[in-house]
Amino acid sequence: MTSPTDIGAALQQDGGAGGAAPEAAGLGSSPLRGDALPKALGIYPYAADLWAEGLLWGAVLRSPHPHARIRGIDTSAALALPGVHAVVTGADLPPGPDGSPDGAPSGPIVADRPVLAVGVVRHHGEPVAAVAADHPDTARLAVGLIAVDYEPLEAVTDPEQAFTAPALHPDGNLFRHLPLRTGDPDAAGEIIVEGLYQVGRQDPAPLGAEAGLAVPRPDGGVELHLSSTDPHGDRDRTAACLGLEPDRVRLVATGVPGATTDREDLSFQVTLALLALRTGRPVKMTLTREESFHTHTSRHPALLRYRHHADAEGVLVKVEAQVLLDGGAYADVSSEALAAATAFSVGPYNCPNVFVDAWAVRTNNPPAGRMRGEGALQACFAYESQLDQLAARVGVDPVEIRRRNAMSTGDPLPTGQAVTCPAPVKALLDAVAAEPLPALPVDDPDAEWLLPGGPGGAGDPAAVRRGIGYAVGMVHMLGAEGEDEVSTATVRVSGDHATVICAAVDAGQGFATLARQIVQTVLGVSEVYLAPADSDQSVAGPSARGRHTWVSGGAVERAALMVRHQLLQPIAANFGMSAELLQIADGKITSYDGVLGMPVAEALEGKELWATAQCRPHPTEPLDDNGQGDAFVSISFCAMRAVVDVDIELGAVRVVEMAVAQEVGRALNPRQIEDRIEAGVAQGVGLALLEDLRTEGGLLLNPSLTGYRLPTALDTPEVRIAALLEERDVVATFGAKAVSAVPAVVAPAAVAAAVRAATGLPVGRLPIRPEDAVSA
């Protein structure tokens, strides 16, 4: 039997490698991830594997209605069931400011989402009550015995109706309205193209079960073991919901699988903790797949109307747009997503006159939240579709129309912020355009299975058309609009090994590997381990927007440099020189003149050195009433060429190849960069063709991995890395940029462009349905 703490340590040590000594490799090399082998072998312990003595099991009752008034809850039958130890509702949480129960609402930006609904439910699957029992089947049976008296209310599911519908929440139905105004409103171009674009609801669909364990503490607090990507943020919000001081809640990041969004909905964590406090025993909860779809947030569905004005050569004169994001029942990060969609509404192109109105609204649909490239992806699909229209009107190819309008370093965004980071948009386009095209399936008699529909399909090979499409996109890194970004790390060296203490959670972005590489490069120590991440450490922030490569990596580097100075200073003094004249390379300390040559291990023998450092990038500011302001720390760019084969009679689409050119600042781990790009492409292709979390009247229709279609290995195309442009961003740690979000942003637009080229159809919505690709 393994204690929760033991499991957490085993998971985090060396990034999940169970404490095995890692291979020595510095920055620029491609060492294997520490958790790669255990995950490949199926022996990596996830949060669902947690266990503790005296364990109880939790289960949650969820609303069957998208909108209803709760007139009463009867828990007596559930409490009478043998084996049930507790039943909790919103009335068991601390009361609101007026002294009445309000469900202890919380959220990453706006505290509007209750842990357990009180008085009203606002989306299908919203938590209403929870049970702790001595067996998981007993807990679920007890949930079914809770009687809730619902009065169904009319659900607002069309975001366009949210403006005039009755308020669904005391805060109203408008999360944010963000206008952007720059240039001359009367400007007009010789050529005008217009379009209406829709983006569906993409779910992160994590393959790892969402699970956790709460253990009550003797001081009346609670310890949570969860696959959290933000230990301190989740701890603070959990403590606030429970009415506890933050130091009485400890959160240990445990068994974190890959994540493309936040791993847990906060109500899941707080409910788990509440049950543990109520029963005085450890409580474990593992969500079913259907519950998982109901619990976590998904990508914002969007409706975008665009009008592009250009001169006769296709040079942009004015862009007008309306952007509407469906935030669902609660605010979450809708404000952030809207800022990105608005600021990047024109894409990586220059335009002197831009007029945008963007809104994020509340509906009774499932809550939307953070997911790779939130806001930027929806805008990318729209503006790239517009560029394809413009190219056709001007009579030039899609690459040329983009080159004519491409921004460069120093050009301004429509928000007025100068793009001071590298912006090699033309070079990226040229790189993908220069790649050789893949062979046609008809050239290989054994490649029938490569056609859309596969071998023996109903389609006629003569109906297959090949399409080639291009897209360029951009995302911001780190927080925006004045969000304070900071991370702290400690590096401790003892003898021949080093330990990094940092609460940055590796959710697949490779921070554990990067931290080892940094310390190996700076200190020449081959064995580097990561301490388990938990909320008792200093703040590192969430694993989102490429933060940990930049901010936590920067903190690790600064701490390692401080230890390096502690190591080298006395050695340099003995030789009568400055420590700056010594260098560490290949495990040796050498002087500039070659007189000194000492192994690092010898210099460290018998010593224990440590240092703690912070990294905080330069500040940003909120966008003003005209959408103006320096809102972003830095921006990343990517270009893609998609090659697709389309059966124009059946509407079947096969993505043959995605060629990718991306600016990465500096390639700290080339193999990991390529892996992350491939993952982003796969996620983007999924949205382009398959992934659609469908609702009807606010009810989820396909909350399962059979109903919600994910791309498999057969759906994922060959990814050709055309170029990884290394032009260092001078303000970034090591000059490097995070890489995983922007491929996911660009891929859907590139696939849509290729389908458009193959069929001659407008393709105005994602995912692309078969009927959207059937051409006469």
mmCIF file with all atom_site columns, C-alpha atoms in Angstrom, residues 137-316:
data_model
loop_
_atom_site.group_PDB
_atom_site.id
_atom_site.type_symbol
_atom_site.label_atom_id
_atom_site.label_alt_id
_atom_site.label_comp_id
_atom_site.label_asym_id
_atom_site.label_entity_id
_atom_site.label_seq_id
_atom_site.pdbx_PDB_ins_code
_atom_site.Cartn_x
_atom_site.Cartn_y
_atom_site.Cartn_z
_atom_site.occupancy
_atom_site.B_iso_or_equiv
_atom_site.pdbx_formal_charge
_atom_site.auth_seq_id
_atom_site.auth_comp_id
_atom_site.auth_asym_id
_atom_site.auth_atom_id
_atom_site.pdbx_PDB_model_num
ATOM 1   C CA . ASP A 1 137 ? -20.806 1.624  -6.420  1.00 0.00 ? 137 ASP A CA 1
ATOM 2   C CA . THR A 1 138 ? -22.457 2.573  -3.136  1.00 0.00 ? 138 THR A CA 1
ATOM 3   C CA . ALA A 1 139 ? -21.533 6.216  -3.697  1.00 0.00 ? 139 ALA A CA 1
ATOM 4   C CA . ARG A 1 140 ? -23.079 6.233  -7.163  1.00 0.00 ? 140 ARG A CA 1
ATOM 5   C CA . LEU A 1 141 ? -26.174 4.406  -5.936  1.00 0.00 ? 141 LEU A CA 1
ATOM 6   C CA . ALA A 1 142 ? -26.588 6.985  -3.187  1.00 0.00 ? 142 ALA A CA 1
ATOM 7   C CA . VAL A 1 143 ? -26.297 9.801  -5.721  1.00 0.00 ? 143 VAL A CA 1
ATOM 8   C CA . GLY A 1 144 ? -29.243 8.252  -7.547  1.00 0.00 ? 144 GLY A CA 1
ATOM 9   C CA . LEU A 1 145 ? -31.284 8.346  -4.334  1.00 0.00 ? 145 LEU A CA 1
ATOM 10  C CA . ILE A 1 146 ? -30.946 12.109 -3.862  1.00 0.00 ? 146 ILE A CA 1
ATOM 11  C CA . ALA A 1 147 ? -34.259 13.685 -4.823  1.00 0.00 ? 147 ALA A CA 1
ATOM 12  C CA . VAL A 1 148 ? -34.033 17.157 -6.333  1.00 0.00 ? 148 VAL A CA 1
ATOM 13  C CA . ASP A 1 149 ? -37.183 19.135 -7.062  1.00 0.00 ? 149 ASP A CA 1
ATOM 14  C CA . TYR A 1 150 ? -36.376 21.018 -10.283 1.00 0.00 ? 150 TYR A CA 1
ATOM 15  C CA . GLU A 1 151 ? -38.497 23.639 -11.983 1.00 0.00 ? 151 GLU A CA 1
ATOM 16  C CA . PRO A 1 152 ? -37.161 23.648 -15.574 1.00 0.00 ? 152 PRO A CA 1
ATOM 17  C CA . LEU A 1 153 ? -36.566 27.112 -16.993 1.00 0.00 ? 153 LEU A CA 1
ATOM 18  C CA . GLU A 1 154 ? -36.144 28.238 -20.569 1.00 0.00 ? 154 GLU A CA 1
ATOM 19  C CA . ALA A 1 155 ? -32.546 27.707 -21.650 1.00 0.00 ? 155 ALA A CA 1
ATOM 20  C CA . VAL A 1 156 ? -30.651 30.356 -23.595 1.00 0.00 ? 156 VAL A CA 1
ATOM 21  C CA . THR A 1 157 ? -28.444 28.385 -25.967 1.00 0.00 ? 157 THR A CA 1
ATOM 22  C CA . ASP A 1 158 ? -28.024 30.771 -28.905 1.00 0.00 ? 158 ASP A CA 1
ATOM 23  C CA . PRO A 1 159 ? -25.268 33.278 -28.042 1.00 0.00 ? 159 PRO A CA 1
ATOM 24  C CA . GLU A 1 160 ? -26.868 35.876 -30.304 1.00 0.00 ? 160 GLU A CA 1
ATOM 25  C CA . GLN A 1 161 ? -30.010 35.708 -28.151 1.00 0.00 ? 161 GLN A CA 1
ATOM 26  C CA . ALA A 1 162 ? -28.027 36.234 -24.945 1.00 0.00 ? 162 ALA A CA 1
ATOM 27  C CA . PHE A 1 163 ? -27.993 40.011 -25.510 1.00 0.00 ? 163 PHE A CA 1
ATOM 28  C CA . THR A 1 164 ? -31.772 40.325 -25.162 1.00 0.00 ? 164 THR A CA 1
ATOM 29  C CA . ALA A 1 165 ? -32.574 37.268 -23.020 1.00 0.00 ? 165 ALA A CA 1
ATOM 30  C CA . PRO A 1 166 ? -33.358 37.608 -19.308 1.00 0.00 ? 166 PRO A CA 1
ATOM 31  C CA . ALA A 1 167 ? -30.253 37.636 -17.118 1.00 0.00 ? 167 ALA A CA 1
ATOM 32  C CA . LEU A 1 168 ? -29.056 34.113 -16.387 1.00 0.00 ? 168 LEU A CA 1
ATOM 33  C CA . HIS A 1 169 ? -26.872 35.278 -13.504 1.00 0.00 ? 169 HIS A CA 1
ATOM 34  C CA . PRO A 1 170 ? -26.750 38.304 -11.195 1.00 0.00 ? 170 PRO A CA 1
ATOM 35  C CA . ASP A 1 171 ? -23.708 39.461 -13.186 1.00 0.00 ? 171 ASP A CA 1
ATOM 36  C CA . GLY A 1 172 ? -25.743 39.499 -16.403 1.00 0.00 ? 172 GLY A CA 1
ATOM 37  C CA . ASN A 1 173 ? -25.202 37.775 -19.731 1.00 0.00 ? 173 ASN A CA 1
ATOM 38  C CA . LEU A 1 174 ? -22.312 39.846 -21.081 1.00 0.00 ? 174 LEU A CA 1
ATOM 39  C CA . PHE A 1 175 ? -18.884 38.758 -19.919 1.00 0.00 ? 175 PHE A CA 1
ATOM 40  C CA . ARG A 1 176 ? -17.080 41.395 -21.956 1.00 0.00 ? 176 ARG A CA 1
ATOM 41  C CA . HIS A 1 177 ? -17.476 43.721 -24.889 1.00 0.00 ? 177 HIS A CA 1
ATOM 42  C CA . LEU A 1 178 ? -14.161 44.710 -26.443 1.00 0.00 ? 178 LEU A CA 1
ATOM 43  C CA . PRO A 1 179 ? -14.128 47.248 -29.268 1.00 0.00 ? 179 PRO A CA 1
ATOM 44  C CA . LEU A 1 180 ? -10.980 47.836 -31.313 1.00 0.00 ? 180 LEU A CA 1
ATOM 45  C CA . ARG A 1 181 ? -10.641 51.074 -33.258 1.00 0.00 ? 181 ARG A CA 1
ATOM 46  C CA . THR A 1 182 ? -7.594  52.186 -35.205 1.00 0.00 ? 182 THR A CA 1
ATOM 47  C CA . GLY A 1 183 ? -7.257  54.275 -38.368 1.00 0.00 ? 183 GLY A CA 1
ATOM 48  C CA . ASP A 1 184 ? -9.859  55.893 -40.630 1.00 0.00 ? 184 ASP A CA 1
ATOM 49  C CA . PRO A 1 185 ? -13.384 54.463 -40.366 1.00 0.00 ? 185 PRO A CA 1
ATOM 50  C CA . ASP A 1 186 ? -14.197 55.836 -43.838 1.00 0.00 ? 186 ASP A CA 1
ATOM 51  C CA . ALA A 1 187 ? -11.300 54.078 -45.566 1.00 0.00 ? 187 ALA A CA 1
ATOM 52  C CA . ALA A 1 188 ? -12.348 51.697 -48.329 1.00 0.00 ? 188 ALA A CA 1
ATOM 53  C CA . GLY A 1 189 ? -10.664 49.436 -50.824 1.00 0.00 ? 189 GLY A CA 1
ATOM 54  C CA . GLU A 1 190 ? -11.249 48.626 -54.486 1.00 0.00 ? 190 GLU A CA 1
ATOM 55  C CA . ILE A 1 191 ? -11.834 44.979 -53.583 1.00 0.00 ? 191 ILE A CA 1
ATOM 56  C CA . ILE A 1 192 ? -14.100 43.862 -50.750 1.00 0.00 ? 192 ILE A CA 1
ATOM 57  C CA . VAL A 1 193 ? -14.527 40.285 -49.546 1.00 0.00 ? 193 VAL A CA 1
ATOM 58  C CA . GLU A 1 194 ? -16.912 39.205 -46.819 1.00 0.00 ? 194 GLU A CA 1
ATOM 59  C CA . GLY A 1 195 ? -17.493 36.026 -44.861 1.00 0.00 ? 195 GLY A CA 1
ATOM 60  C CA . LEU A 1 196 ? -19.378 34.438 -41.980 1.00 0.00 ? 196 LEU A CA 1
ATOM 61  C CA . TYR A 1 197 ? -17.447 31.796 -40.045 1.00 0.00 ? 197 TYR A CA 1
ATOM 62  C CA . GLN A 1 198 ? -18.354 29.348 -37.312 1.00 0.00 ? 198 GLN A CA 1
ATOM 63  C CA . VAL A 1 199 ? -16.139 27.328 -34.975 1.00 0.00 ? 199 VAL A CA 1
ATOM 64  C CA . GLY A 1 200 ? -17.605 24.463 -32.978 1.00 0.00 ? 200 GLY A CA 1
ATOM 65  C CA . ARG A 1 201 ? -16.989 23.295 -29.442 1.00 0.00 ? 201 ARG A CA 1
ATOM 66  C CA . GLN A 1 202 ? -13.737 21.342 -29.134 1.00 0.00 ? 202 GLN A CA 1
ATOM 67  C CA . ASP A 1 203 ? -13.155 19.401 -25.934 1.00 0.00 ? 203 ASP A CA 1
ATOM 68  C CA . PRO A 1 204 ? -9.696  18.691 -24.476 1.00 0.00 ? 204 PRO A CA 1
ATOM 69  C CA . ALA A 1 205 ? -10.864 15.072 -24.030 1.00 0.00 ? 205 ALA A CA 1
ATOM 70  C CA . PRO A 1 206 ? -8.017  14.057 -21.705 1.00 0.00 ? 206 PRO A CA 1
ATOM 71  C CA . LEU A 1 207 ? -7.327  10.346 -22.040 1.00 0.00 ? 207 LEU A CA 1
ATOM 72  C CA . GLY A 1 208 ? -6.212  10.087 -18.411 1.00 0.00 ? 208 GLY A CA 1
ATOM 73  C CA . ALA A 1 209 ? -9.095  9.769  -15.955 1.00 0.00 ? 209 ALA A CA 1
ATOM 74  C CA . GLU A 1 210 ? -9.738  12.922 -13.929 1.00 0.00 ? 210 GLU A CA 1
ATOM 75  C CA . ALA A 1 211 ? -9.235  11.810 -10.366 1.00 0.00 ? 211 ALA A CA 1
ATOM 76  C CA . GLY A 1 212 ? -7.933  12.898 -6.981  1.00 0.00 ? 212 GLY A CA 1
ATOM 77  C CA . LEU A 1 213 ? -7.638  12.176 -3.288  1.00 0.00 ? 213 LEU A CA 1
ATOM 78  C CA . ALA A 1 214 ? -8.359  14.454 -0.319  1.00 0.00 ? 214 ALA A CA 1
ATOM 79  C CA . VAL A 1 215 ? -6.904  13.670 3.112   1.00 0.00 ? 215 VAL A CA 1
ATOM 80  C CA . PRO A 1 216 ? -8.059  15.582 6.230   1.00 0.00 ? 216 PRO A CA 1
ATOM 81  C CA . ARG A 1 217 ? -5.324  17.058 8.405   1.00 0.00 ? 217 ARG A CA 1
ATOM 82  C CA . PRO A 1 218 ? -5.156  17.180 12.202  1.00 0.00 ? 218 PRO A CA 1
ATOM 83  C CA . ASP A 1 219 ? -5.260  21.003 12.165  1.00 0.00 ? 219 ASP A CA 1
ATOM 84  C CA . GLY A 1 220 ? -8.681  21.007 10.484  1.00 0.00 ? 220 GLY A CA 1
ATOM 85  C CA . GLY A 1 221 ? -7.192  21.565 7.053   1.00 0.00 ? 221 GLY A CA 1
ATOM 86  C CA . VAL A 1 222 ? -6.986  19.246 4.087   1.00 0.00 ? 222 VAL A CA 1
ATOM 87  C CA . GLU A 1 223 ? -4.339  17.853 1.744   1.00 0.00 ? 223 GLU A CA 1
ATOM 88  C CA . LEU A 1 224 ? -5.287  17.360 -1.894  1.00 0.00 ? 224 LEU A CA 1
ATOM 89  C CA . HIS A 1 225 ? -3.492  15.018 -4.298  1.00 0.00 ? 225 HIS A CA 1
ATOM 90  C CA . LEU A 1 226 ? -4.589  15.961 -7.805  1.00 0.00 ? 226 LEU A CA 1
ATOM 91  C CA . SER A 1 227 ? -3.283  16.157 -11.337 1.00 0.00 ? 227 SER A CA 1
ATOM 92  C CA . SER A 1 228 ? -3.337  19.930 -10.953 1.00 0.00 ? 228 SER A CA 1
ATOM 93  C CA . THR A 1 229 ? -1.486  22.210 -13.348 1.00 0.00 ? 229 THR A CA 1
ATOM 94  C CA . ASP A 1 230 ? -1.591  25.189 -10.958 1.00 0.00 ? 230 ASP A CA 1
ATOM 95  C CA . PRO A 1 231 ? -0.946  24.067 -7.358  1.00 0.00 ? 231 PRO A CA 1
ATOM 96  C CA . HIS A 1 232 ? -1.012  27.530 -5.791  1.00 0.00 ? 232 HIS A CA 1
ATOM 97  C CA . GLY A 1 233 ? -3.957  28.894 -7.747  1.00 0.00 ? 233 GLY A CA 1
ATOM 98  C CA . ASP A 1 234 ? -6.015  25.777 -7.048  1.00 0.00 ? 234 ASP A CA 1
ATOM 99  C CA . ARG A 1 235 ? -5.002  25.837 -3.380  1.00 0.00 ? 235 ARG A CA 1
ATOM 100 C CA . ASP A 1 236 ? -5.989  29.464 -2.919  1.00 0.00 ? 236 ASP A CA 1
ATOM 101 C CA . ARG A 1 237 ? -9.340  29.090 -4.663  1.00 0.00 ? 237 ARG A CA 1
ATOM 102 C CA . THR A 1 238 ? -10.080 25.863 -2.791  1.00 0.00 ? 238 THR A CA 1
ATOM 103 C CA . ALA A 1 239 ? -9.257  27.479 0.552   1.00 0.00 ? 239 ALA A CA 1
ATOM 104 C CA . ALA A 1 240 ? -11.471 30.461 -0.269  1.00 0.00 ? 240 ALA A CA 1
ATOM 105 C CA . CYS A 1 241 ? -14.404 28.213 -1.174  1.00 0.00 ? 241 CYS A CA 1
ATOM 106 C CA . LEU A 1 242 ? -14.004 26.230 2.062   1.00 0.00 ? 242 LEU A CA 1
ATOM 107 C CA . GLY A 1 243 ? -13.550 29.315 4.238   1.00 0.00 ? 243 GLY A CA 1
ATOM 108 C CA . LEU A 1 244 ? -10.036 28.227 5.258   1.00 0.00 ? 244 LEU A CA 1
ATOM 109 C CA . GLU A 1 245 ? -6.745  30.073 5.391   1.00 0.00 ? 245 GLU A CA 1
ATOM 110 C CA . PRO A 1 246 ? -4.517  29.074 2.441   1.00 0.00 ? 246 PRO A CA 1
ATOM 111 C CA . ASP A 1 247 ? -1.886  27.559 4.753   1.00 0.00 ? 247 ASP A CA 1
ATOM 112 C CA . ARG A 1 248 ? -4.448  24.990 5.916   1.00 0.00 ? 248 ARG A CA 1
ATOM 113 C CA . VAL A 1 249 ? -4.802  23.585 2.402   1.00 0.00 ? 249 VAL A CA 1
ATOM 114 C CA . ARG A 1 250 ? -1.940  21.751 0.742   1.00 0.00 ? 250 ARG A CA 1
ATOM 115 C CA . LEU A 1 251 ? -2.108  20.673 -2.869  1.00 0.00 ? 251 LEU A CA 1
ATOM 116 C CA . VAL A 1 252 ? 0.296   18.074 -4.259  1.00 0.00 ? 252 VAL A CA 1
ATOM 117 C CA . ALA A 1 253 ? 0.495   17.761 -8.042  1.00 0.00 ? 253 ALA A CA 1
ATOM 118 C CA . THR A 1 254 ? 0.162   14.033 -8.540  1.00 0.00 ? 254 THR A CA 1
ATOM 119 C CA . GLY A 1 255 ? 0.182   11.838 -11.620 1.00 0.00 ? 255 GLY A CA 1
ATOM 120 C CA . VAL A 1 256 ? -0.200  14.611 -14.177 1.00 0.00 ? 256 VAL A CA 1
ATOM 121 C CA . PRO A 1 257 ? -0.710  13.274 -17.698 1.00 0.00 ? 257 PRO A CA 1
ATOM 122 C CA . GLY A 1 258 ? -0.471  15.415 -20.800 1.00 0.00 ? 258 GLY A CA 1
ATOM 123 C CA . ALA A 1 259 ? -2.797  18.420 -20.674 1.00 0.00 ? 259 ALA A CA 1
ATOM 124 C CA . THR A 1 260 ? -3.928  20.928 -23.279 1.00 0.00 ? 260 THR A CA 1
ATOM 125 C CA . THR A 1 261 ? -6.054  22.863 -20.796 1.00 0.00 ? 261 THR A CA 1
ATOM 126 C CA . ASP A 1 262 ? -6.666  23.003 -17.045 1.00 0.00 ? 262 ASP A CA 1
ATOM 127 C CA . ARG A 1 263 ? -6.863  19.452 -15.726 1.00 0.00 ? 263 ARG A CA 1
ATOM 128 C CA . GLU A 1 264 ? -9.633  19.830 -13.191 1.00 0.00 ? 264 GLU A CA 1
ATOM 129 C CA . ASP A 1 265 ? -12.746 21.888 -12.758 1.00 0.00 ? 265 ASP A CA 1
ATOM 130 C CA . LEU A 1 266 ? -12.455 23.626 -9.389  1.00 0.00 ? 266 LEU A CA 1
ATOM 131 C CA . SER A 1 267 ? -15.734 22.267 -8.075  1.00 0.00 ? 267 SER A CA 1
ATOM 132 C CA . PHE A 1 268 ? -14.276 18.779 -8.361  1.00 0.00 ? 268 PHE A CA 1
ATOM 133 C CA . GLN A 1 269 ? -11.405 19.698 -6.047  1.00 0.00 ? 269 GLN A CA 1
ATOM 134 C CA . VAL A 1 270 ? -13.495 21.601 -3.518  1.00 0.00 ? 270 VAL A CA 1
ATOM 135 C CA . THR A 1 271 ? -16.181 18.914 -3.363  1.00 0.00 ? 271 THR A CA 1
ATOM 136 C CA . LEU A 1 272 ? -13.504 16.303 -2.727  1.00 0.00 ? 272 LEU A CA 1
ATOM 137 C CA . ALA A 1 273 ? -12.017 18.388 0.074   1.00 0.00 ? 273 ALA A CA 1
ATOM 138 C CA . LEU A 1 274 ? -15.432 19.115 1.566   1.00 0.00 ? 274 LEU A CA 1
ATOM 139 C CA . LEU A 1 275 ? -16.251 15.398 1.757   1.00 0.00 ? 275 LEU A CA 1
ATOM 140 C CA . ALA A 1 276 ? -12.922 14.641 3.444   1.00 0.00 ? 276 ALA A CA 1
ATOM 141 C CA . LEU A 1 277 ? -13.478 17.371 6.016   1.00 0.00 ? 277 LEU A CA 1
ATOM 142 C CA . ARG A 1 278 ? -17.034 16.247 6.653   1.00 0.00 ? 278 ARG A CA 1
ATOM 143 C CA . THR A 1 279 ? -16.140 12.560 7.143   1.00 0.00 ? 279 THR A CA 1
ATOM 144 C CA . GLY A 1 280 ? -12.698 12.979 8.712   1.00 0.00 ? 280 GLY A CA 1
ATOM 145 C CA . ARG A 1 281 ? -11.393 10.302 6.337   1.00 0.00 ? 281 ARG A CA 1
ATOM 146 C CA . PRO A 1 282 ? -9.532  10.240 3.016   1.00 0.00 ? 282 PRO A CA 1
ATOM 147 C CA . VAL A 1 283 ? -11.895 10.483 0.050   1.00 0.00 ? 283 VAL A CA 1
ATOM 148 C CA . LYS A 1 284 ? -11.075 9.522  -3.510  1.00 0.00 ? 284 LYS A CA 1
ATOM 149 C CA . MET A 1 285 ? -12.997 10.426 -6.628  1.00 0.00 ? 285 MET A CA 1
ATOM 150 C CA . THR A 1 286 ? -12.496 9.169  -10.175 1.00 0.00 ? 286 THR A CA 1
ATOM 151 C CA . LEU A 1 287 ? -14.766 10.662 -12.800 1.00 0.00 ? 287 LEU A CA 1
ATOM 152 C CA . THR A 1 288 ? -16.407 8.551  -15.460 1.00 0.00 ? 288 THR A CA 1
ATOM 153 C CA . ARG A 1 289 ? -15.795 9.563  -19.041 1.00 0.00 ? 289 ARG A CA 1
ATOM 154 C CA . GLU A 1 290 ? -19.250 11.143 -19.276 1.00 0.00 ? 290 GLU A CA 1
ATOM 155 C CA . GLU A 1 291 ? -18.674 13.073 -16.043 1.00 0.00 ? 291 GLU A CA 1
ATOM 156 C CA . SER A 1 292 ? -15.353 14.284 -17.398 1.00 0.00 ? 292 SER A CA 1
ATOM 157 C CA . PHE A 1 293 ? -17.055 15.850 -20.424 1.00 0.00 ? 293 PHE A CA 1
ATOM 158 C CA . HIS A 1 294 ? -19.534 17.560 -18.097 1.00 0.00 ? 294 HIS A CA 1
ATOM 159 C CA . THR A 1 295 ? -16.874 18.764 -15.664 1.00 0.00 ? 295 THR A CA 1
ATOM 160 C CA . HIS A 1 296 ? -14.024 20.416 -17.515 1.00 0.00 ? 296 HIS A CA 1
ATOM 161 C CA . THR A 1 297 ? -14.297 23.389 -19.843 1.00 0.00 ? 297 THR A CA 1
ATOM 162 C CA . SER A 1 298 ? -14.030 23.240 -23.627 1.00 0.00 ? 298 SER A CA 1
ATOM 163 C CA . ARG A 1 299 ? -13.017 25.596 -26.433 1.00 0.00 ? 299 ARG A CA 1
ATOM 164 C CA . HIS A 1 300 ? -15.255 28.620 -27.016 1.00 0.00 ? 300 HIS A CA 1
ATOM 165 C CA . PRO A 1 301 ? -17.662 28.170 -29.926 1.00 0.00 ? 301 PRO A CA 1
ATOM 166 C CA . ALA A 1 302 ? -17.464 31.266 -32.079 1.00 0.00 ? 302 ALA A CA 1
ATOM 167 C CA . LEU A 1 303 ? -19.334 33.197 -34.728 1.00 0.00 ? 303 LEU A CA 1
ATOM 168 C CA . LEU A 1 304 ? -17.215 35.640 -36.744 1.00 0.00 ? 304 LEU A CA 1
ATOM 169 C CA . ARG A 1 305 ? -18.304 38.100 -39.425 1.00 0.00 ? 305 ARG A CA 1
ATOM 170 C CA . TYR A 1 306 ? -15.537 39.683 -41.518 1.00 0.00 ? 306 TYR A CA 1
ATOM 171 C CA . ARG A 1 307 ? -15.176 42.281 -44.247 1.00 0.00 ? 307 ARG A CA 1
ATOM 172 C CA . HIS A 1 308 ? -11.740 42.870 -45.801 1.00 0.00 ? 308 HIS A CA 1
ATOM 173 C CA . HIS A 1 309 ? -10.989 45.898 -47.991 1.00 0.00 ? 309 HIS A CA 1
ATOM 174 C CA . ALA A 1 310 ? -7.936  45.785 -50.270 1.00 0.00 ? 310 ALA A CA 1
ATOM 175 C CA . ASP A 1 311 ? -6.464  47.711 -53.183 1.00 0.00 ? 311 ASP A CA 1
ATOM 176 C CA . ALA A 1 312 ? -6.173  46.247 -56.676 1.00 0.00 ? 312 ALA A CA 1
ATOM 177 C CA . GLU A 1 313 ? -2.953  44.448 -55.734 1.00 0.00 ? 313 GLU A CA 1
ATOM 178 C CA . GLY A 1 314 ? -4.509  42.794 -52.722 1.00 0.00 ? 314 GLY A CA 1
ATOM 179 C CA . VAL A 1 315 ? -2.824  44.997 -50.115 1.00 0.00 ? 315 VAL A CA 1
ATOM 180 C CA . LEU A 1 316 ? -5.092  45.369 -47.102 1.00 0.00 ? 316 LEU A CA 1
#
